[in-house]
Coordinates of C-alpha atoms in Angstrom, one line a residue:
M1 CA -16.9 31.9 -12.9
T2 CA -13.3 31.5 -11.9
R3 CA -11.8 32.6 -8.6
S4 CA -9.9 35.3 -10.5
T5 CA -13.0 36.6 -12.2
R6 CA -15.0 36.7 -8.9
A7 CA -12.2 38.6 -7.2
R8 CA -12.0 41.1 -10.0
K9 CA -15.7 41.7 -10.1
K10 CA -15.7 42.2 -6.4
L11 CA -12.9 44.8 -6.7
D12 CA -14.4 46.5 -9.7
S13 CA -17.6 47.2 -7.8
A14 CA -15.9 48.4 -4.7
P15 CA -17.6 51.8 -3.7
V16 CA -15.4 54.8 -3.1
Q17 CA -16.7 58.0 -1.4
T18 CA -16.4 61.3 -3.3
G19 CA -17.4 64.6 -1.8
K20 CA -20.1 66.7 -3.4
G21 CA -20.6 69.7 -1.2
R22 CA -20.8 70.1 2.6
G23 CA -22.5 67.2 4.2
A24 CA -23.1 65.3 1.0
A25 CA -21.4 62.3 -0.5
S26 CA -22.0 59.9 -3.3
M27 CA -20.6 56.5 -4.1
A28 CA -18.4 55.8 -7.2
K29 CA -16.7 52.6 -8.4
L30 CA -12.9 52.2 -8.6
T31 CA -11.9 49.8 -11.3
I32 CA -8.4 48.2 -11.3
R33 CA -7.6 46.0 -14.2
I34 CA -4.1 44.4 -14.4
P35 CA -3.6 41.5 -16.9
N36 CA -3.3 38.1 -15.1
V37 CA -3.6 39.7 -11.7
S38 CA -6.5 39.1 -9.4
W39 CA -7.4 40.8 -6.1
R40 CA -8.8 39.5 -2.9
D41 CA -9.3 41.9 0.0
G42 CA -6.7 44.3 -1.5
R43 CA -4.1 41.5 -1.9
P44 CA -2.8 41.0 -5.5
R45 CA -2.0 37.6 -6.9
F46 CA -0.6 36.6 -10.3
N47 CA -2.8 34.0 -11.9
P48 CA -1.4 33.0 -15.3
G49 CA -3.7 31.6 -18.0
P50 CA -3.2 28.3 -19.8
K51 CA -0.8 29.8 -22.4
L52 CA 1.5 31.2 -19.7
R53 CA 1.4 28.0 -17.7
K54 CA 2.6 26.2 -20.8
L55 CA 5.6 28.6 -20.7
G56 CA 6.3 27.5 -17.1
Y57 CA 4.7 30.2 -15.1
K58 CA 2.8 29.5 -11.9
G59 CA 0.5 31.5 -9.7
E60 CA 2.2 33.5 -6.9
D61 CA 1.3 36.2 -4.4
L62 CA 2.6 39.7 -5.3
R63 CA 4.6 40.6 -2.2
H64 CA 7.8 42.3 -1.3
A65 CA 10.8 40.5 0.2
D66 CA 9.8 41.8 3.6
G67 CA 6.3 40.3 3.3
R68 CA 4.4 43.5 2.4
W69 CA 1.7 43.2 -0.3
M70 CA 2.2 45.3 -3.4
S71 CA 0.1 48.4 -4.0
P72 CA -2.0 48.6 -7.2
Q73 CA 0.7 50.8 -8.8
E74 CA 3.5 48.3 -7.8
A75 CA 1.4 45.4 -9.0
A76 CA 0.9 47.1 -12.3
E77 CA 4.6 47.7 -12.7
W78 CA 5.3 44.1 -11.7
A79 CA 2.8 42.8 -14.3
H80 CA 4.4 45.0 -17.0
A81 CA 7.8 43.6 -16.2
R82 CA 6.4 40.1 -16.3
A83 CA 4.8 40.8 -19.7
T84 CA 8.1 42.1 -21.0
E85 CA 9.8 38.9 -19.8
V86 CA 7.2 36.7 -21.5
A87 CA 7.6 38.6 -24.8
G88 CA 11.4 38.3 -24.6
R89 CA 11.2 34.5 -24.0
R90 CA 8.8 34.1 -26.8
K91 CA 11.0 36.1 -29.2
A92 CA 14.0 34.0 -28.1
K93 CA 12.2 30.8 -28.8
A94 CA 11.1 32.1 -32.3
E95 CA 14.8 32.9 -33.1
T96 CA 16.5 29.9 -31.6
G97 CA 13.8 27.3 -31.3
R98 CA 14.5 27.0 -27.6
L99 CA 12.6 28.5 -24.7
P100 CA 14.9 30.2 -22.2
A101 CA 14.6 29.1 -18.6
I102 CA 12.8 31.2 -16.0
R103 CA 15.3 32.7 -13.6
R104 CA 14.2 33.9 -10.2
P105 CA 16.1 34.8 -7.0
R106 CA 16.6 31.5 -5.2
H107 CA 15.6 32.7 -1.8
Q108 CA 12.6 34.8 -2.5
T109 CA 10.4 32.1 -1.0
I110 CA 10.9 29.8 1.9
Q111 CA 11.0 26.8 -0.4
G112 CA 13.6 28.4 -2.6
L113 CA 15.7 29.2 0.5
A114 CA 15.4 25.5 1.5
D115 CA 16.5 24.4 -1.9
E116 CA 19.6 26.5 -1.6
W117 CA 20.2 25.1 1.8
F118 CA 20.0 21.6 0.5
E119 CA 22.8 22.4 -2.0
S120 CA 25.1 23.7 0.6
P121 CA 28.1 21.6 1.9
K122 CA 26.0 20.7 5.0
F123 CA 23.9 18.5 2.7
R124 CA 26.5 17.6 0.1
G125 CA 28.7 15.6 2.4
G126 CA 30.9 18.3 3.8
E127 CA 33.6 20.5 2.3
V128 CA 37.4 21.0 2.7
K129 CA 38.9 24.4 2.0
G130 CA 42.5 24.8 3.2
K131 CA 42.6 24.0 6.9
R132 CA 38.8 24.3 7.2
V133 CA 37.1 21.0 7.3
E134 CA 33.3 21.1 7.4
A135 CA 31.6 17.8 8.1
G136 CA 28.3 17.4 6.4
L137 CA 25.2 15.6 7.7
S138 CA 24.9 11.9 7.3
A139 CA 22.9 10.7 4.3
V140 CA 20.2 9.5 6.6
T141 CA 19.9 12.8 8.5
A142 CA 20.0 14.8 5.3
A143 CA 17.2 12.7 3.8
D144 CA 15.2 13.1 7.0
Y145 CA 15.4 16.9 6.8
K146 CA 14.4 16.9 3.2
G147 CA 11.5 14.5 3.8
K148 CA 10.2 16.6 6.7
L149 CA 10.2 19.8 4.6
A150 CA 8.6 18.0 1.6
S151 CA 5.9 16.8 3.9
L152 CA 5.4 20.3 5.3
W153 CA 5.1 21.8 1.8
K154 CA 2.5 19.2 0.9
Y155 CA 0.6 20.0 4.1
D156 CA 0.9 23.8 3.7
P157 CA 1.8 24.8 0.1
A158 CA 1.1 28.5 0.9
L159 CA 3.8 28.5 3.6
A160 CA 6.3 27.3 1.1
Q161 CA 5.7 30.3 -1.1
E162 CA 5.9 32.9 1.7
P163 CA 8.9 35.3 1.7
P164 CA 11.1 34.3 4.7
P165 CA 10.9 37.8 6.4
A166 CA 7.1 37.5 6.4
I167 CA 7.3 34.9 9.2
T168 CA 7.1 36.8 12.5
P169 CA 7.4 35.1 15.9
Q170 CA 3.6 35.5 16.3
L171 CA 3.0 33.8 12.9
A172 CA 5.5 31.1 13.7
Q173 CA 3.6 30.3 16.9
A174 CA 0.3 30.3 15.0
I175 CA 1.7 27.8 12.4
F176 CA 3.0 25.6 15.2
D177 CA -0.3 25.6 17.1
R178 CA -2.2 24.8 13.9
M179 CA 0.1 21.9 13.0
W180 CA -0.1 20.6 16.6
E181 CA -3.9 20.6 16.4
E182 CA -4.1 19.0 12.9
R183 CA -1.0 16.8 12.7
G184 CA 0.1 16.1 16.3
L185 CA 2.8 17.4 18.6
A186 CA 5.6 15.2 17.2
A187 CA 5.0 16.4 13.6
A188 CA 4.8 20.1 14.7
R189 CA 7.9 19.9 16.8
S190 CA 9.9 18.2 14.1
A191 CA 8.9 20.7 11.4
V192 CA 9.7 23.6 13.6
A193 CA 13.1 22.1 14.4
V194 CA 14.0 21.8 10.7
L195 CA 12.7 25.3 10.0
S196 CA 14.8 26.7 12.9
S197 CA 17.9 25.1 11.5
L198 CA 17.1 26.6 8.0
W199 CA 16.7 30.1 9.5
K200 CA 19.9 29.8 11.5
W201 CA 21.9 28.8 8.4
A202 CA 20.3 31.6 6.3
K203 CA 20.7 34.3 8.9
A204 CA 24.4 33.6 9.4
R205 CA 25.0 33.9 5.6
G206 CA 22.8 36.8 4.8
R207 CA 20.3 34.8 2.8
G208 CA 16.6 35.6 2.3
G209 CA 16.6 39.0 4.1
I210 CA 16.4 37.2 7.5
T211 CA 17.3 39.3 10.6
L212 CA 15.8 37.1 13.3
N213 CA 14.9 33.4 13.8
P214 CA 11.1 33.4 14.6
W215 CA 11.1 29.6 15.3
I216 CA 13.2 30.0 18.5
G217 CA 11.5 30.5 21.8
L218 CA 8.1 29.2 20.8
E219 CA 5.7 27.8 23.4
K220 CA 5.9 24.1 22.4
P221 CA 5.3 21.3 25.0
M222 CA 7.8 18.5 25.3
L223 CA 6.8 15.1 24.0
E224 CA 6.1 12.4 26.5
P225 CA 9.0 9.9 26.6
R226 CA 8.2 6.7 24.8
L227 CA 8.4 4.2 27.7
C228 CA 8.8 1.0 25.8
V229 CA 11.4 -1.7 26.5
W230 CA 11.2 -5.2 25.0
E231 CA 11.1 -8.1 27.4
D232 CA 12.9 -11.4 26.7
F233 CA 9.7 -13.3 25.9
E234 CA 8.7 -10.6 23.4
I235 CA 12.1 -10.9 21.6
A236 CA 11.7 -14.6 21.5
A237 CA 8.1 -14.3 20.1
M238 CA 9.2 -12.0 17.3
V239 CA 12.1 -14.1 16.3
A240 CA 9.9 -17.2 16.2
A241 CA 7.3 -15.4 14.2
A242 CA 9.9 -14.3 11.7
D243 CA 11.1 -17.8 11.2
A244 CA 7.6 -19.3 11.1
W245 CA 6.5 -16.7 8.5
G246 CA 9.5 -17.3 6.3
R247 CA 11.2 -14.0 7.0
P248 CA 14.2 -15.1 9.1
E249 CA 16.2 -12.0 8.2
I250 CA 13.8 -10.0 10.4
G251 CA 14.7 -12.2 13.3
D252 CA 18.4 -11.7 12.5
A253 CA 17.8 -7.9 12.5
I254 CA 16.0 -8.0 15.8
L255 CA 18.8 -9.9 17.5
F256 CA 21.3 -7.7 15.8
G257 CA 19.6 -4.7 17.4
L258 CA 19.3 -6.3 20.8
F259 CA 22.9 -7.5 21.1
T260 CA 24.6 -4.5 19.5
G261 CA 22.3 -1.5 20.3
Q262 CA 22.9 -0.1 16.8
R263 CA 20.5 2.0 14.8
Q264 CA 18.3 0.3 12.1
N265 CA 20.1 2.0 9.2
D266 CA 23.6 0.9 10.5
R267 CA 22.4 -2.7 10.9
L268 CA 20.9 -2.7 7.4
A269 CA 24.2 -1.3 5.9
Y270 CA 26.5 -3.6 7.9
E271 CA 28.8 -5.8 5.8
R272 CA 30.1 -9.2 6.5
A273 CA 33.7 -8.2 6.5
G274 CA 33.1 -5.7 9.3
T275 CA 35.1 -7.6 12.0
D276 CA 38.4 -7.0 13.7
D277 CA 41.2 -9.5 14.5
A278 CA 39.3 -10.7 17.5
K279 CA 36.1 -11.3 15.4
R280 CA 34.3 -8.4 17.0
L281 CA 31.6 -6.7 15.0
V282 CA 32.9 -3.3 14.1
F283 CA 30.4 -0.5 13.3
R284 CA 31.1 3.1 12.2
Q285 CA 27.8 4.8 13.1
S286 CA 26.4 6.8 10.1
K287 CA 24.9 9.5 12.3
T288 CA 27.7 10.3 14.7
G289 CA 30.8 8.7 13.1
A290 CA 31.5 6.8 16.4
V291 CA 33.3 3.5 16.0
V292 CA 32.3 0.5 18.2
A293 CA 33.7 -3.0 18.3
I294 CA 31.3 -5.6 19.8
P295 CA 31.9 -9.3 20.5
A296 CA 29.1 -11.3 18.9
A297 CA 26.8 -12.9 21.6
P298 CA 26.4 -16.6 21.0
Q299 CA 22.8 -16.3 20.0
L300 CA 23.6 -13.6 17.4
A301 CA 26.7 -15.5 16.1
A302 CA 24.5 -18.5 15.5
R303 CA 21.9 -16.4 13.6
L304 CA 24.5 -14.8 11.4
E305 CA 26.1 -18.2 10.6
A306 CA 22.7 -19.5 9.6
A307 CA 22.1 -16.4 7.4
E308 CA 25.4 -17.0 5.7
R309 CA 24.5 -20.6 4.8
R310 CA 21.1 -19.5 3.5
R311 CA 22.5 -16.9 1.2
F312 CA 25.6 -18.8 0.1
S313 CA 24.2 -19.5 -3.4
M314 CA 21.5 -16.8 -3.4
P315 CA 21.9 -14.3 -6.3
L316 CA 21.5 -10.8 -4.9
V317 CA 20.7 -7.7 -7.0
G318 CA 22.0 -4.4 -5.7
R319 CA 20.5 -0.9 -6.1
P320 CA 23.2 1.4 -7.6
E321 CA 24.0 4.5 -5.5
G322 CA 25.5 7.7 -6.9
R323 CA 27.9 6.7 -9.7
E324 CA 28.0 3.1 -8.7
S325 CA 27.7 0.6 -11.5
Q326 CA 25.3 -2.3 -11.3
Q327 CA 28.2 -4.7 -10.9
E328 CA 29.5 -2.7 -7.9
A329 CA 26.0 -2.6 -6.4
D330 CA 25.6 -6.3 -6.8
A331 CA 28.9 -6.9 -5.1
R332 CA 27.9 -4.6 -2.2
A333 CA 24.6 -6.4 -1.8
R334 CA 26.5 -9.7 -1.4
R335 CA 28.5 -8.2 1.4
L336 CA 25.5 -7.1 3.4
V337 CA 24.5 -9.1 6.5
I338 CA 20.8 -8.2 6.5
V339 CA 19.0 -8.3 3.1
D340 CA 15.5 -8.8 1.8
E341 CA 15.8 -12.6 1.2
T342 CA 12.4 -12.8 -0.6
G343 CA 13.2 -9.9 -3.0
R344 CA 16.9 -10.8 -3.0
R345 CA 17.8 -7.2 -2.7
P346 CA 19.1 -4.8 0.0
F347 CA 16.3 -3.5 2.2
L348 CA 14.9 -0.1 1.5
R349 CA 14.0 1.7 4.7
D350 CA 10.2 1.8 4.1
W351 CA 10.1 -1.8 2.9
Y352 CA 12.0 -3.0 5.9
K353 CA 9.4 -1.2 8.1
H354 CA 6.6 -2.9 6.2
V355 CA 8.0 -6.4 6.6
F356 CA 8.8 -5.8 10.2
M357 CA 5.2 -4.7 10.9
R358 CA 3.9 -7.8 9.2
V359 CA 6.1 -10.1 11.3
R360 CA 4.9 -8.1 14.4
E361 CA 1.3 -8.8 13.4
V362 CA 2.1 -12.5 13.1
A363 CA 3.8 -12.5 16.5
A364 CA 0.9 -10.6 18.1
R365 CA -1.9 -12.8 16.7
G366 CA 0.0 -16.1 16.3
L367 CA -0.5 -18.8 13.7
V368 CA -3.1 -21.5 13.7
H369 CA -3.5 -24.8 11.8
T370 CA -6.6 -25.0 9.7
S371 CA -8.0 -27.3 7.0
L372 CA -6.5 -24.9 4.5
G373 CA -3.1 -24.9 6.0
T374 CA -1.5 -22.3 8.4
E375 CA -3.3 -19.0 8.8
L376 CA -3.0 -15.9 10.9
G377 CA -4.6 -16.3 14.3
P378 CA -8.0 -14.5 15.1
E379 CA -8.0 -11.1 16.6
Q380 CA -10.2 -12.5 19.4
P381 CA -9.2 -16.1 20.2
T382 CA -12.0 -18.4 21.3
G383 CA -9.8 -20.9 23.1
T384 CA -10.4 -23.7 20.6
E385 CA -7.6 -22.8 18.2
N386 CA -5.0 -25.3 17.1
W387 CA -2.0 -23.1 17.5
R388 CA 1.1 -23.5 15.5
L389 CA 2.6 -20.4 17.0
Q390 CA 1.2 -19.0 20.2
P391 CA 0.2 -15.3 20.1
C392 CA 2.1 -12.6 22.0
P393 CA -0.3 -9.6 22.1
S394 CA 2.1 -7.3 23.9
V395 CA 4.4 -7.0 20.9
A396 CA 1.7 -5.2 18.9
T397 CA 3.0 -1.8 19.9
K398 CA 6.7 -2.5 19.7
R399 CA 8.9 -0.8 17.2
D400 CA 12.3 -1.7 15.7
Q401 CA 13.6 1.6 17.0
D402 CA 12.9 0.4 20.6
L403 CA 15.7 -2.2 20.3
R404 CA 18.4 0.4 20.8
D405 CA 17.0 1.6 24.1
T406 CA 16.3 -1.9 25.0
A407 CA 19.9 -2.8 24.6
V408 CA 20.9 0.1 26.9
T409 CA 18.4 -1.0 29.5
W410 CA 19.3 -4.7 29.5
L411 CA 23.0 -3.9 29.8
A412 CA 22.2 -1.6 32.8
R413 CA 20.0 -4.3 34.3
A414 CA 23.0 -6.7 33.9
E415 CA 25.0 -4.2 36.1
C416 CA 27.1 -2.7 33.3
N417 CA 28.3 0.8 34.0
V418 CA 27.7 3.7 31.6
L419 CA 31.2 3.4 30.0
Q420 CA 30.7 -0.2 29.3
I421 CA 27.3 0.5 27.8
A422 CA 28.7 3.3 25.6
S423 CA 31.5 1.0 24.3
I424 CA 28.8 -1.2 22.8
T425 CA 26.0 1.1 21.7
G426 CA 28.0 4.2 20.9
H427 CA 25.8 6.5 22.9
S428 CA 27.2 9.6 24.5
L429 CA 27.3 9.3 28.3
A430 CA 24.6 12.0 28.5
S431 CA 22.4 10.1 26.2
I432 CA 22.7 6.9 28.2
H433 CA 21.8 8.8 31.4
T434 CA 18.7 10.2 29.6
V435 CA 17.7 6.7 28.4
L436 CA 18.1 5.2 31.8
K437 CA 16.2 8.0 33.5
H438 CA 13.2 7.2 31.4
Y439 CA 13.4 3.4 31.3
L440 CA 14.9 2.0 34.5
A441 CA 11.9 3.1 36.5
L442 CA 10.0 0.3 34.7
H443 CA 12.2 -2.3 36.3
P444 CA 11.9 -2.4 40.1
E445 CA 14.5 -5.2 40.3
M446 CA 17.1 -2.4 39.8
A447 CA 16.1 -1.0 43.2
D448 CA 16.2 -4.5 44.7
T449 CA 19.8 -5.0 43.5
A450 CA 20.8 -1.5 44.8
I451 CA 19.4 -2.2 48.3
S452 CA 21.1 -5.6 48.3
K453 CA 24.4 -4.0 47.5
L454 CA 23.9 -1.4 50.2
M455 CA 23.2 -4.1 52.8
N456 CA 26.4 -6.0 51.8
W457 CA 28.4 -2.8 52.0
M458 CA 27.0 -2.0 55.4
E459 CA 27.7 -5.5 56.7
Q460 CA 31.3 -5.3 55.5
R461 CA 31.8 -2.1 57.3
G462 CA 30.2 -3.4 60.5
S463 CA 27.7 -0.6 60.4
A464 CA 25.9 0.1 63.7
V465 CA 22.7 1.1 61.9

């Protein structure tokens, strides 16, 4: 018995009181039969059969734009209109041989509203109308928004099909609390942030019948800051592991991150010609548009020169983007500084993450000489290993993204001021202060240096204290 049938039998047998004289009552059955509509606790849902599904129809709750469920009469009228639509499409196919597309209001569901949002100038790279110039999101940020909502629809398909006005502040809080419990605080906060941006956009433009943003003002705890700064021996261990494992480009990317403080995506997109007259490395950051010119540290310059020699005769195959031809993609691939040298292609973001994690495992566990050759070190060393590469267990929790904050912290520890740090990493001054607030407490030598400077200043003044 299908869910639709069970729901219908339950409704068909629902008792209704009918009066029969004073003090007397009897029970009668109210039967509601609407083609392809099932009921559950008084809530109607369209459940198309196999033939209708072949025509492109999908199940959907029968609700008004404001979230109210349809009454039996309204559901019957809706079903009649749907049957008329089906008959019209079948007639058109018989006459023309082509089945007309199903047309629905774009923003009758949250997912439909999001699809319309993704086609706006904000996600299409901006728009220029007269004197109005609207900058769009970077490709990376746009992809991040789309990915987070796609993950949310997979997690909660029913939410995607809700009409936007049905989401009240109380329901929004319940959704956040459930996601926090089942997927974690970070996932819940990121999903709510994207939904709040969607609601803000829709409300300002009169889309989806939205009159308030229920995602603002929720009770949602802040995430604990990620207190993770690389130390010099950890950098050295990772670079050595990358070279020993035959993935030197990961070592290049790590030093690139340390000595420039640039985001992973900008490093992977950096081209060899990106230098100025003084041979500084010039970045235009994809997320903020900030331009920074950074002298190459000797260690980084040596790595990049070695990478150039390795790839001098290496044929690289590019991945076409947009309307780019294969020839243009190949030429762009040859210009990149960091590429997948094993696959001989530009790195995809997920693949870079996979290779980085593999190098991290090698660095954490080390490499040992065995009768069969070189193998990954044991998880629990016994002390009898013939090490080719000594393990560095502390790198096991490190991430590539930590390199940007590590660069800020190392520059501060080297007594650079915030303006000097910003000239390299491209951070805003406020962002640098935020990073330092979280990270410098991990390094007590900063306090040692500060007190030493205070003593020198007092001695120069001849302080009586």
